[in-house]
Tab-separated table of C-alpha atoms in Angstrom:
chain	number	residue	atom	x	y	z
X	13	UNK	CA	9.622	-12.586	0.519
X	14	UNK	CA	7.527	-15.734	1.838
X	15	UNK	CA	7.978	-18.842	-0.681
X	16	UNK	CA	4.707	-19.961	-1.791
X	17	UNK	CA	5.371	-23.186	-0.096
X	18	UNK	CA	6.331	-22.136	3.748
X	19	UNK	CA	2.681	-21.090	3.498
X	20	UNK	CA	-0.218	-22.801	5.027
X	21	UNK	CA	-3.904	-22.136	4.519
X	22	UNK	CA	-4.754	-21.676	7.952
X	23	UNK	CA	-1.832	-18.928	8.512
X	24	UNK	CA	-3.710	-16.251	6.431
X	25	UNK	CA	-4.051	-13.088	8.478
X	26	UNK	CA	-8.081	-12.662	9.075
X	27	UNK	CA	-10.319	-9.888	8.315
X	28	UNK	CA	-10.847	-9.590	12.228
X	29	UNK	CA	-6.856	-9.639	12.854
X	30	UNK	CA	-6.517	-7.099	10.425
X	31	UNK	CA	-9.148	-4.347	11.426
X	32	UNK	CA	-7.762	-5.011	15.516
X	33	UNK	CA	-4.364	-4.704	14.375
X	34	UNK	CA	-5.582	-1.095	12.348
X	35	UNK	CA	-7.680	0.032	14.991
X	36	UNK	CA	-4.707	-0.513	17.834
X	37	UNK	CA	-2.479	1.627	15.830
X	38	UNK	CA	-5.339	4.359	15.215
X	39	UNK	CA	-5.647	4.362	18.873
X	40	UNK	CA	-1.825	4.219	19.529
X	41	UNK	CA	-1.131	7.133	17.448
X	42	UNK	CA	-4.050	9.139	18.421
X	43	UNK	CA	-5.840	9.011	14.857
X	44	UNK	CA	-9.410	8.217	16.021
X	45	UNK	CA	-12.062	9.024	13.232
X	46	UNK	CA	-15.645	7.874	12.976
X	47	UNK	CA	-15.925	4.692	10.648
X	48	UNK	CA	-13.469	2.039	9.487
X	49	UNK	CA	-10.222	2.329	11.219
X	50	UNK	CA	-7.562	3.850	8.976
X	51	UNK	CA	-3.989	4.756	9.854
X	52	UNK	CA	-2.006	7.560	8.744
X	53	UNK	CA	1.608	6.939	8.576
X	54	UNK	CA	4.474	9.759	7.197
X	55	UNK	CA	7.397	7.603	5.816
X	56	UNK	CA	10.111	9.904	5.118
X	57	UNK	CA	8.281	12.590	2.548
X	58	UNK	CA	5.527	10.295	1.179
X	59	UNK	CA	2.201	10.337	3.630
X	60	UNK	CA	0.728	6.376	3.511
X	61	UNK	CA	-3.111	5.769	4.058
X	62	UNK	CA	-4.060	2.225	5.021
X	63	UNK	CA	-7.349	0.792	5.184
X	64	UNK	CA	-9.045	-2.575	4.944
X	65	UNK	CA	-10.751	-2.789	2.184
X	66	UNK	CA	-13.406	-5.523	0.477
X	67	UNK	CA	-15.295	-6.503	-2.897
X	68	UNK	CA	-17.220	-9.630	-1.813
X	69	UNK	CA	-15.714	-12.134	-0.651
X	70	UNK	CA	-12.134	-10.998	-1.331
X	71	UNK	CA	-10.778	-8.757	1.138
X	72	UNK	CA	-6.933	-6.630	0.861
X	73	UNK	CA	-5.363	-4.283	2.806
X	74	UNK	CA	-5.730	-0.872	0.695
X	75	UNK	CA	-2.542	1.220	0.820
X	76	UNK	CA	-2.270	4.677	-0.494
X	77	UNK	CA	0.747	6.744	-0.950
X	78	UNK	CA	0.497	10.575	-1.273
X	79	UNK	CA	4.055	11.817	-2.964
X	80	UNK	CA	5.122	15.202	-2.162
X	81	UNK	CA	3.642	18.338	-3.934
X	82	UNK	CA	5.070	18.997	-7.580
X	83	UNK	CA	4.777	20.408	-11.171
X	84	UNK	CA	3.252	17.335	-13.161
X	85	UNK	CA	5.596	16.254	-15.267
X	86	UNK	CA	5.572	15.330	-18.605
X	87	UNK	CA	4.648	11.758	-17.799
X	88	UNK	CA	2.065	8.992	-18.715
X	89	UNK	CA	2.506	6.239	-16.616
X	90	UNK	CA	2.906	3.011	-18.855
X	91	UNK	CA	2.237	-0.965	-17.017
X	92	UNK	CA	4.818	-2.554	-15.882
X	93	UNK	CA	6.667	-4.540	-18.255
X	94	UNK	CA	6.046	-8.219	-18.428
X	95	UNK	CA	8.487	-10.304	-15.841
X	96	UNK	CA	8.216	-7.259	-13.811
X	97	UNK	CA	8.323	-7.488	-9.940
X	98	UNK	CA	4.868	-8.894	-8.851
X	99	UNK	CA	4.391	-6.426	-6.499
X	100	UNK	CA	4.033	-3.588	-9.314
X	101	UNK	CA	1.369	-5.326	-10.848
X	102	UNK	CA	-0.860	-4.482	-8.051
X	103	UNK	CA	-0.462	-0.937	-7.958
X	104	UNK	CA	-1.628	2.268	-9.972
X	105	UNK	CA	0.121	5.143	-10.255
X	106	UNK	CA	-2.479	8.336	-10.640
X	107	UNK	CA	-1.988	12.492	-10.647
X	108	UNK	CA	-4.238	13.898	-7.619
X	109	UNK	CA	-5.013	17.175	-9.648
X	110	UNK	CA	-6.900	18.416	-6.543
X	111	UNK	CA	-3.190	18.027	-4.451
X	112	UNK	CA	-1.247	18.771	-7.175
X	113	UNK	CA	0.787	15.209	-6.136
X	114	UNK	CA	1.274	12.058	-7.440
X	115	UNK	CA	-0.385	9.093	-5.529
X	116	UNK	CA	-0.014	5.387	-5.620
X	117	UNK	CA	-2.803	2.861	-4.572
X	118	UNK	CA	-1.737	-0.438	-3.920
X	119	UNK	CA	-3.955	-3.753	-3.429
X	120	UNK	CA	-2.280	-6.424	-0.843
X	121	UNK	CA	-4.450	-9.406	-0.858
X	122	UNK	CA	-5.083	-10.382	2.690
X	123	UNK	CA	-3.544	-14.188	2.014
X	124	UNK	CA	-0.584	-12.587	1.400
X	125	UNK	CA	-0.721	-11.584	4.973
X	126	UNK	CA	0.477	-13.749	7.831
X	127	UNK	CA	1.157	-11.378	10.456
X	128	UNK	CA	1.511	-7.668	12.092
X	129	UNK	CA	4.870	-7.571	10.396
X	130	UNK	CA	3.738	-8.524	6.953
X	131	UNK	CA	1.148	-5.237	6.906
X	132	UNK	CA	3.917	-3.015	8.234
X	133	UNK	CA	6.208	-4.396	5.610
X	134	UNK	CA	3.529	-3.804	2.904
X	135	UNK	CA	3.013	-0.260	3.698
X	136	UNK	CA	6.989	0.364	3.965
X	137	UNK	CA	6.869	-1.288	-0.012
X	138	UNK	CA	4.135	0.787	-0.975
X	139	UNK	CA	6.173	3.577	0.119
X	140	UNK	CA	9.254	2.246	-1.843
X	141	UNK	CA	7.152	1.833	-4.516
X	142	UNK	CA	5.868	4.638	-4.752
X	143	UNK	CA	9.237	6.802	-4.415
X	144	UNK	CA	10.528	4.959	-7.348
X	145	UNK	CA	7.592	6.101	-9.584
X	146	UNK	CA	7.971	9.405	-8.576
X	147	UNK	CA	11.315	9.193	-9.614
X	148	UNK	CA	10.964	7.787	-12.747
X	149	UNK	CA	8.074	10.368	-13.331
X	150	UNK	CA	10.565	13.339	-12.432
X	151	UNK	CA	12.839	11.726	-15.256
X	152	UNK	CA	10.353	11.105	-17.652
X	153	UNK	CA	11.057	7.336	-17.652
X	154	UNK	CA	8.550	4.474	-17.040
X	155	UNK	CA	8.798	2.666	-13.681
X	156	UNK	CA	9.409	-0.613	-14.944
């Protein structure tokens, strides 16, 4: 993980660079769709969907991880405990009733990304977090 003092404001990965990267990934994987680029990657048994999102002047990488279909255990997600890993604070763990599966939605601010490797790391980390949440849900525990 990058330390804040190692980061220079000009090192932020630009909106244009992220759009270009996602578009290249879409083309390389033959996932062409109409509209803004969105890349789907299967990481183990977790399907991730990644796109650029914005709200006003803020931009972030929106990563959704779809877990395997399952019976919904009697699990009520709890917010991460104080002092928990900061990455856990930026995700939502939800039940998708139509698809019969849990999903994790994570927003990664662009200012946290420096290059293509950071984008891929964010996608892989989201899949790992989703796997952890799913294991906790199946065990009937809180994932903090």
